JSON list of C-alpha atoms in Angstrom, two decimals:
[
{"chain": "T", "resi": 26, "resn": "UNK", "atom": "CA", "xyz": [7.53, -51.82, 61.30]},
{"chain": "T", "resi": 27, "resn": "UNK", "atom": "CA", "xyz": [4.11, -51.92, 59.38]},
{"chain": "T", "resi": 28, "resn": "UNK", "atom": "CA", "xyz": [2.98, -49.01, 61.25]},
{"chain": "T", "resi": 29, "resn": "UNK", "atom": "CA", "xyz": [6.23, -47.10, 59.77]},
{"chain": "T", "resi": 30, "resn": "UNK", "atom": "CA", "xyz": [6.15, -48.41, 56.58]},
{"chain": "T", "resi": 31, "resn": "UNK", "atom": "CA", "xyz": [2.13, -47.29, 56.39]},
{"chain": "T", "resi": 32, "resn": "UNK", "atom": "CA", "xyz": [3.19, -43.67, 57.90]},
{"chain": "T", "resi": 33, "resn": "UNK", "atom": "CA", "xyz": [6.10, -43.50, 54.87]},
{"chain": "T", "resi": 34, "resn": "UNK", "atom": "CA", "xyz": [3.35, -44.61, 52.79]},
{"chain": "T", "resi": 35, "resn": "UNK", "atom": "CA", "xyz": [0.88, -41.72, 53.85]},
{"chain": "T", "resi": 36, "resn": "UNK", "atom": "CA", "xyz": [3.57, -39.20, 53.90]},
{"chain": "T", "resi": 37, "resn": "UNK", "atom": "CA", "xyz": [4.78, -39.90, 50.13]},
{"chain": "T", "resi": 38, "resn": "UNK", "atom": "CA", "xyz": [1.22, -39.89, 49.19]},
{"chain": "T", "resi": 39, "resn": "UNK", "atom": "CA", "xyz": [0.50, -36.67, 50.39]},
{"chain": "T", "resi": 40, "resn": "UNK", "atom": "CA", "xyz": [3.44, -35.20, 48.89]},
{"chain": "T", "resi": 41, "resn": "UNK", "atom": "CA", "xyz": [2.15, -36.54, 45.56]},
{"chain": "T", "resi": 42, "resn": "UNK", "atom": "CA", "xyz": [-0.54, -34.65, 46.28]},
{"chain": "T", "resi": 43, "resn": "UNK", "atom": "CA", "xyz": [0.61, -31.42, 46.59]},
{"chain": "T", "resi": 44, "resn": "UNK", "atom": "CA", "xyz": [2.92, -31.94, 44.13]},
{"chain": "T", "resi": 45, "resn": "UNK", "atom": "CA", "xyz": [0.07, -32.66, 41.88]},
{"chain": "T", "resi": 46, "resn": "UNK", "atom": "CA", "xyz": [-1.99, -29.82, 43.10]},
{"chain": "T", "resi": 47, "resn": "UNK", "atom": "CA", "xyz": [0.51, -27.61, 42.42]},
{"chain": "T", "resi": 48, "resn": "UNK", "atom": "CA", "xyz": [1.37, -28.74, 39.60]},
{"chain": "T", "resi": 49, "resn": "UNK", "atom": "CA", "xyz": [-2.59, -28.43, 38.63]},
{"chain": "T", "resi": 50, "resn": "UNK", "atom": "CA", "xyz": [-2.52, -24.87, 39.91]},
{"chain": "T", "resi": 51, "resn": "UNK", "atom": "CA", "xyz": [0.79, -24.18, 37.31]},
{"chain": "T", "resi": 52, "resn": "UNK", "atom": "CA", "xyz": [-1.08, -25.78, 34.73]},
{"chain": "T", "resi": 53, "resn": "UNK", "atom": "CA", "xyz": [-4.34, -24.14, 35.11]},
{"chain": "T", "resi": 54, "resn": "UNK", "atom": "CA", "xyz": [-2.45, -20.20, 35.25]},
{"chain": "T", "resi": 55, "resn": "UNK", "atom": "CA", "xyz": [-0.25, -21.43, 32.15]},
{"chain": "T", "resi": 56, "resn": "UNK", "atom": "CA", "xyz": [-3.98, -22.35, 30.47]},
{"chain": "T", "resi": 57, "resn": "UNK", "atom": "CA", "xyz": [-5.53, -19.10, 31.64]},
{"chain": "T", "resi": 58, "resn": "UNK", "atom": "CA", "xyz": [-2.45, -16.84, 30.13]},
{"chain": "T", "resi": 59, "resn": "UNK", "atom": "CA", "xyz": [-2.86, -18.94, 26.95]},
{"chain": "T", "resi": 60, "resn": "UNK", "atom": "CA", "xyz": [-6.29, -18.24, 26.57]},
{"chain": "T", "resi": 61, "resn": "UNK", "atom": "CA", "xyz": [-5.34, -14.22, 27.53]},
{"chain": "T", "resi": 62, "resn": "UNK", "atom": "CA", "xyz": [-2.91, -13.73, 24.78]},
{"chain": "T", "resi": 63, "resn": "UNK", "atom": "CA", "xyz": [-4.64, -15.93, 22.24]},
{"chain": "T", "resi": 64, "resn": "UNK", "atom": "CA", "xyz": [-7.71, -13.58, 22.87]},
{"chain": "T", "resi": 65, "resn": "UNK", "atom": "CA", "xyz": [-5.49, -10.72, 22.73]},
{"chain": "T", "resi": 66, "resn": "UNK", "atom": "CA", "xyz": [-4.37, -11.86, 19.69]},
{"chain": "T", "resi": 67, "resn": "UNK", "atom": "CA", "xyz": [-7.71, -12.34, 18.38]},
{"chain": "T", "resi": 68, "resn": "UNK", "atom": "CA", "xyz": [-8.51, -8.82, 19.07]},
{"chain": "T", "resi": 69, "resn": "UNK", "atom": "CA", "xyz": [-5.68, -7.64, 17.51]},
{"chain": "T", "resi": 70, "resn": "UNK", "atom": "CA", "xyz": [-6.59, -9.67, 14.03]},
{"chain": "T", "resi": 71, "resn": "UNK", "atom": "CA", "xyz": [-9.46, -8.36, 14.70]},
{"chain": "T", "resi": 72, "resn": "UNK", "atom": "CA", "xyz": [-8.05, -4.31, 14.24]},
{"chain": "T", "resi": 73, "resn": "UNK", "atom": "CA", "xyz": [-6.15, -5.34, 11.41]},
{"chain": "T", "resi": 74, "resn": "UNK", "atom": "CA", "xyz": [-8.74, -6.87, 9.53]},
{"chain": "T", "resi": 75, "resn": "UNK", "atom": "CA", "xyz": [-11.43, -3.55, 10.15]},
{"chain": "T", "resi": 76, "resn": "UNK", "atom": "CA", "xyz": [-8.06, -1.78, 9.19]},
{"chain": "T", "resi": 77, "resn": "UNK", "atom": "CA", "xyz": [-8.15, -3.77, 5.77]},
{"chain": "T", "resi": 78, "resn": "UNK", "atom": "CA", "xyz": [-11.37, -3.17, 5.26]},
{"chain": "T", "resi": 79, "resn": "UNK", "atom": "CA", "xyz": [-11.61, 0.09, 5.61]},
{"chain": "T", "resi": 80, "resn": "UNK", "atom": "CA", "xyz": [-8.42, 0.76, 3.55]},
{"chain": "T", "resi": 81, "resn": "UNK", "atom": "CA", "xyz": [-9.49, -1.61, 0.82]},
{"chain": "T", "resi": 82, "resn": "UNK", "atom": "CA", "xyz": [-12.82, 0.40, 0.50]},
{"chain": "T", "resi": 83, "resn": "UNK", "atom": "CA", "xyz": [-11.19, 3.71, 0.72]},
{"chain": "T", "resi": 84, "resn": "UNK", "atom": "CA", "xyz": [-9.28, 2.59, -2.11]},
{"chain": "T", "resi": 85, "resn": "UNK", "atom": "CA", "xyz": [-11.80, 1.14, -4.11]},
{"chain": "T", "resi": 86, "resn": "UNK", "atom": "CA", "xyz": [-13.91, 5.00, -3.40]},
{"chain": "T", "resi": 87, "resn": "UNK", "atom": "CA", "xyz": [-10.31, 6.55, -4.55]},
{"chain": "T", "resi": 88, "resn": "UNK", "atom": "CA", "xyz": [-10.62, 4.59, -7.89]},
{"chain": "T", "resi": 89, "resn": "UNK", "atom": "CA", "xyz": [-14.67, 5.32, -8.44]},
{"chain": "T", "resi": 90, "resn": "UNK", "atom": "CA", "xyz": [-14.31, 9.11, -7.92]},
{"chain": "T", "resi": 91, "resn": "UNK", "atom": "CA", "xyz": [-10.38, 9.74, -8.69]},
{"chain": "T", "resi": 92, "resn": "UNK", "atom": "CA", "xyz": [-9.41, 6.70, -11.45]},
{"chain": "T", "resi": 93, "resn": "UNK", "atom": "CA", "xyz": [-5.76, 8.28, -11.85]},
{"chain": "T", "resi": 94, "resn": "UNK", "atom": "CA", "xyz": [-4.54, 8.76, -8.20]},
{"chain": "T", "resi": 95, "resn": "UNK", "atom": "CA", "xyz": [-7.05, 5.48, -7.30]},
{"chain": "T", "resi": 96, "resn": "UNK", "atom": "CA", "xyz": [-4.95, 3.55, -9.89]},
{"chain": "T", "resi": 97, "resn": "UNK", "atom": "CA", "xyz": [-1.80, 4.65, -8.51]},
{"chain": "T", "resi": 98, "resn": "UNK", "atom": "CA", "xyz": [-2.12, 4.12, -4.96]},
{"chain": "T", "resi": 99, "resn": "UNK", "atom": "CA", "xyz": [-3.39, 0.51, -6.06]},
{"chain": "T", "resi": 100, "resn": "UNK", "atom": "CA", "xyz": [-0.01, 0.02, -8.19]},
{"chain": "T", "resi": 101, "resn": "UNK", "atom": "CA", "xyz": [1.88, 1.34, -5.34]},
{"chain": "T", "resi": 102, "resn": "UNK", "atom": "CA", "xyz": [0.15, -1.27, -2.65]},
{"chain": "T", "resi": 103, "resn": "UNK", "atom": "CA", "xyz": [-0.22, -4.10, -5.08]},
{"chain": "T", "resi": 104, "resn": "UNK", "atom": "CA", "xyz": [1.63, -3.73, -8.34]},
{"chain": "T", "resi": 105, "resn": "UNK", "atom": "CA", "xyz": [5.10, -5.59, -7.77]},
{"chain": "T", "resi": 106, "resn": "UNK", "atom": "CA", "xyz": [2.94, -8.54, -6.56]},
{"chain": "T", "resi": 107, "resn": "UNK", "atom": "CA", "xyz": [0.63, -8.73, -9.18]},
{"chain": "T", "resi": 108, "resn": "UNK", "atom": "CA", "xyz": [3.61, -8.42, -11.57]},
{"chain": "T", "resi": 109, "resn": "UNK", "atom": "CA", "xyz": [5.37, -11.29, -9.69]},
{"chain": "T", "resi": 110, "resn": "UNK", "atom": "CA", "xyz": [2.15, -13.52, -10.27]},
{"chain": "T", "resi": 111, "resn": "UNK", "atom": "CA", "xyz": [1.97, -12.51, -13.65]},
{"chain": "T", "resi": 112, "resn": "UNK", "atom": "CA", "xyz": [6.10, -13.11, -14.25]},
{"chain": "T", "resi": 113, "resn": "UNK", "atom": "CA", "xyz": [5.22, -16.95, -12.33]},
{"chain": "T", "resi": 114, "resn": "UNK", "atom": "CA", "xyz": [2.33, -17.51, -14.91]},
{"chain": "T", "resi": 115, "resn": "UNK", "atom": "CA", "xyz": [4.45, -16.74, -17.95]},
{"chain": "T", "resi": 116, "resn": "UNK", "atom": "CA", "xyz": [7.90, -17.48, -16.93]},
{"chain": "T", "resi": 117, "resn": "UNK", "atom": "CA", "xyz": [8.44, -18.50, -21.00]},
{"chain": "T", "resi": 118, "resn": "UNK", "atom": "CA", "xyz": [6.85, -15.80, -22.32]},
{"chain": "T", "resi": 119, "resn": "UNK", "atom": "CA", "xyz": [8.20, -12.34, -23.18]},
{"chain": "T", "resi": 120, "resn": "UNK", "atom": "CA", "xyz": [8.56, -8.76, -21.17]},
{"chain": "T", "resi": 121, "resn": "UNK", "atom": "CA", "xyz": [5.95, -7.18, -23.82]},
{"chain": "T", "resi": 122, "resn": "UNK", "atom": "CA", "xyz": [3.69, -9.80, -22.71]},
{"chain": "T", "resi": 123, "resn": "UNK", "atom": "CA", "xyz": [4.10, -10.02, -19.14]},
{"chain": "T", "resi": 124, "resn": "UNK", "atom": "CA", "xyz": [3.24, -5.99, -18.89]},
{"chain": "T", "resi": 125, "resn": "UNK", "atom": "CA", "xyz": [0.27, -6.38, -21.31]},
{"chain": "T", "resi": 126, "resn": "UNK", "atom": "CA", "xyz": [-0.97, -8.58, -18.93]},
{"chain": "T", "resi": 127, "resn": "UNK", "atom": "CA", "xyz": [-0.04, -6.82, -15.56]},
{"chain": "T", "resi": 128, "resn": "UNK", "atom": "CA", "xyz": [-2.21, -3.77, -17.25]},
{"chain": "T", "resi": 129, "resn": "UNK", "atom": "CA", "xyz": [-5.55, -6.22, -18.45]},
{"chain": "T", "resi": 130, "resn": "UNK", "atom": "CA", "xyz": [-5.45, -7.13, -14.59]},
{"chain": "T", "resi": 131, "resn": "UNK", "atom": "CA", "xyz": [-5.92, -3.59, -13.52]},
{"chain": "T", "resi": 132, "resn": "UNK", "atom": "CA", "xyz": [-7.77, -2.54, -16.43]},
{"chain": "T", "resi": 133, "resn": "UNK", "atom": "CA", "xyz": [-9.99, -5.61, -15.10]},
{"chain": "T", "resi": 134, "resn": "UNK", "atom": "CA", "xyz": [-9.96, -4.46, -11.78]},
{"chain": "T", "resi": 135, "resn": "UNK", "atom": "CA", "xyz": [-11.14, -0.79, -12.61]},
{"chain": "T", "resi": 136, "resn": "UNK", "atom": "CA", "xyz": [-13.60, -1.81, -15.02]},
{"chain": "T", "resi": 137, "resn": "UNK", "atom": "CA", "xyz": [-15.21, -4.25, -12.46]},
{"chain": "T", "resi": 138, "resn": "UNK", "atom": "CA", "xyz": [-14.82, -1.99, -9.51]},
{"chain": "T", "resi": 139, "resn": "UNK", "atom": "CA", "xyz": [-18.19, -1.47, -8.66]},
{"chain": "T", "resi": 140, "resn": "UNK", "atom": "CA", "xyz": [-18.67, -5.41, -7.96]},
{"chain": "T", "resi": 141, "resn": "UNK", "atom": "CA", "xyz": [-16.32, -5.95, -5.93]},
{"chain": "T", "resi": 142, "resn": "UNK", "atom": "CA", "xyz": [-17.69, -5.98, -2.01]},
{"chain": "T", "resi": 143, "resn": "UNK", "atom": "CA", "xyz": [-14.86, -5.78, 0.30]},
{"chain": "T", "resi": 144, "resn": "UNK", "atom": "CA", "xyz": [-15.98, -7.56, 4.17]},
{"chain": "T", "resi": 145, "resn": "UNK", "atom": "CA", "xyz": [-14.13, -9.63, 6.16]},
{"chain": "T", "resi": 146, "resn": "UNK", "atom": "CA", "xyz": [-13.86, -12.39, 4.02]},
{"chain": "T", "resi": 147, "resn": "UNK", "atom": "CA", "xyz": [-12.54, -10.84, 1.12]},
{"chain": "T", "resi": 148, "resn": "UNK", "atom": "CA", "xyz": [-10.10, -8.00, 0.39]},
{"chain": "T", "resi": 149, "resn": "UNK", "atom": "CA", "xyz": [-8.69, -5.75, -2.58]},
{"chain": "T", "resi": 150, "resn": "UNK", "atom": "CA", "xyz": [-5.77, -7.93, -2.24]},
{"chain": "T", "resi": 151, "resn": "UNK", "atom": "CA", "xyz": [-7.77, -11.19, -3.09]},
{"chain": "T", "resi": 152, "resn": "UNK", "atom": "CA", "xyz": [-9.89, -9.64, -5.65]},
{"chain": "T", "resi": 153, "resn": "UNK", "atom": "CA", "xyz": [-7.01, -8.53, -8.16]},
{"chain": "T", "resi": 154, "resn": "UNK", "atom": "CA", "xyz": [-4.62, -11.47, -7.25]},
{"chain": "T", "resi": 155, "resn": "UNK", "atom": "CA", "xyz": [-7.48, -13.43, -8.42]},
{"chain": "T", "resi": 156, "resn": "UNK", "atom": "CA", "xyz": [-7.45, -11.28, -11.58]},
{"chain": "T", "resi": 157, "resn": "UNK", "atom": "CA", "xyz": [-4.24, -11.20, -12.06]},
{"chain": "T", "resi": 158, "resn": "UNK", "atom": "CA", "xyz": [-4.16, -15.34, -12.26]},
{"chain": "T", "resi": 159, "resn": "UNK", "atom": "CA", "xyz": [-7.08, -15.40, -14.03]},
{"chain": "T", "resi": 160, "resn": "UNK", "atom": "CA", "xyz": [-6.00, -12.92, -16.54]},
{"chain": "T", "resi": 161, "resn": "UNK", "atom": "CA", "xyz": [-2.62, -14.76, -16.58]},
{"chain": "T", "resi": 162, "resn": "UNK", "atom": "CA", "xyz": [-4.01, -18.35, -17.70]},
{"chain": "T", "resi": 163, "resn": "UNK", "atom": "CA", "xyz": [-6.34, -17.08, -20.32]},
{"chain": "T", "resi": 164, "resn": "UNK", "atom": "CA", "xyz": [-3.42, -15.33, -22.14]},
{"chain": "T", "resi": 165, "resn": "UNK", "atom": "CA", "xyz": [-1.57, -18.47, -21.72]},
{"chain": "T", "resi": 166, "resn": "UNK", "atom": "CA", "xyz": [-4.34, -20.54, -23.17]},
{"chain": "T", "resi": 167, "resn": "UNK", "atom": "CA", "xyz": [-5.18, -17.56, -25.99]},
{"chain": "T", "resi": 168, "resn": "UNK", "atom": "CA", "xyz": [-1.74, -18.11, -26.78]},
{"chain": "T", "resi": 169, "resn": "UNK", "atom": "CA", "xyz": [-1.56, -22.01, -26.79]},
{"chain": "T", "resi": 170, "resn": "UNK", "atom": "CA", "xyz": [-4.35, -22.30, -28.98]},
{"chain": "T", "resi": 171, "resn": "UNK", "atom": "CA", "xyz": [-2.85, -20.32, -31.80]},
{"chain": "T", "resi": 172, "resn": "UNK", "atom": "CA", "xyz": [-1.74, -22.46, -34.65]},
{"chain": "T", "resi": 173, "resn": "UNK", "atom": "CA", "xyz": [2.45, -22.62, -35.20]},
{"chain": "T", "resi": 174, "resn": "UNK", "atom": "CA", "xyz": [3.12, -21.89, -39.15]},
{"chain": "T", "resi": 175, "resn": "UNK", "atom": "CA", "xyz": [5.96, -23.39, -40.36]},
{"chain": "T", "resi": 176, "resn": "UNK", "atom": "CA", "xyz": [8.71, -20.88, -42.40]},
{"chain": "T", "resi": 177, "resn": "UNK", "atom": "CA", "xyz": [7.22, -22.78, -45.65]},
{"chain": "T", "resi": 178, "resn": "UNK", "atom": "CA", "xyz": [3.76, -21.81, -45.63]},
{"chain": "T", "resi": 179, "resn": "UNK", "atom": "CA", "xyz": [4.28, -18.23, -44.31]},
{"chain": "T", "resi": 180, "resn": "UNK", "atom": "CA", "xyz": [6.58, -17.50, -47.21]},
{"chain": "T", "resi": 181, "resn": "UNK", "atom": "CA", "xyz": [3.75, -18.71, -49.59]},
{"chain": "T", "resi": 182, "resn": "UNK", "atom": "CA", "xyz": [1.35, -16.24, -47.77]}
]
């Protein structure tokens, strides 16, 4: 009866076993096609970022030697979102201003052109969103700091 109960014993430990090492061996393929697409799609980053660069910097050589069509193929990549960070910046503020400051941005953007170095770290994209903000809270602070004259004392002036 021992004897039996040993075999049974053997026998269900050697089925753990290869249940085990196979399910090792499913683990270990699973693992190695994990690490196949995620370095497939590191690769493929990869493309699109050298694909960013080079279109940021083919922009950026569109606005040096051709301002006009450099300028518009800018607005036509980046313009609606740079308007949409400029309309979230100055939600209270009027139409006139929001434009005024959508054009500073790219007016700051073509006047600092030549500074801007485009690698894979930084792109067109970052450079005048970060204008855009920037541009955005110093018209809201221009305009906070100007006084408020009551009806009074602007009749007397």
């Amino acid at each position: 009866m021992k004897e039996r109960s040993l075999l049974r014993t053997v026998k269900m430990r050697q089925e753990v076993n290869e249940v085990r090492d196979d399910v090792t061996e499913e683990m270990k393929a699973k693992t190695q096609e994990e690490i196949k697409e995620k370095l497939q799609e590191d690769f493929r980053n990869i493309d699109r970022y050298a694909e960013n660069i080079d279109r940021d910097s083919e922009l950026l050589r569109l606005l040096s030697h051709h301002p006009e069509r450099g300028m518009e193929a800018i607005l036509d990549e980046y313009g609606a979102a740079v308007e949409t960070i400029c309309r979230n910046f100055l939600y209270d503020c009027s139409q006139e201003d929001r434009e005024e400051v959508v054009a500073d941005a790219f007016f700051k953007l073509w006047k600092y052109r030549e500074r801007i170095q485009i690698d894979e770290k930084s792109s067109l994209k970052m450079y005048l969103y970060q204008i855009a903000r920037n541009t955005a809270r110093d018209f809201r602070r221009k305009k906070n700091r100007q006084p408020v004259i009551s009806v009074e004392e602007a009749a007397l002036h």
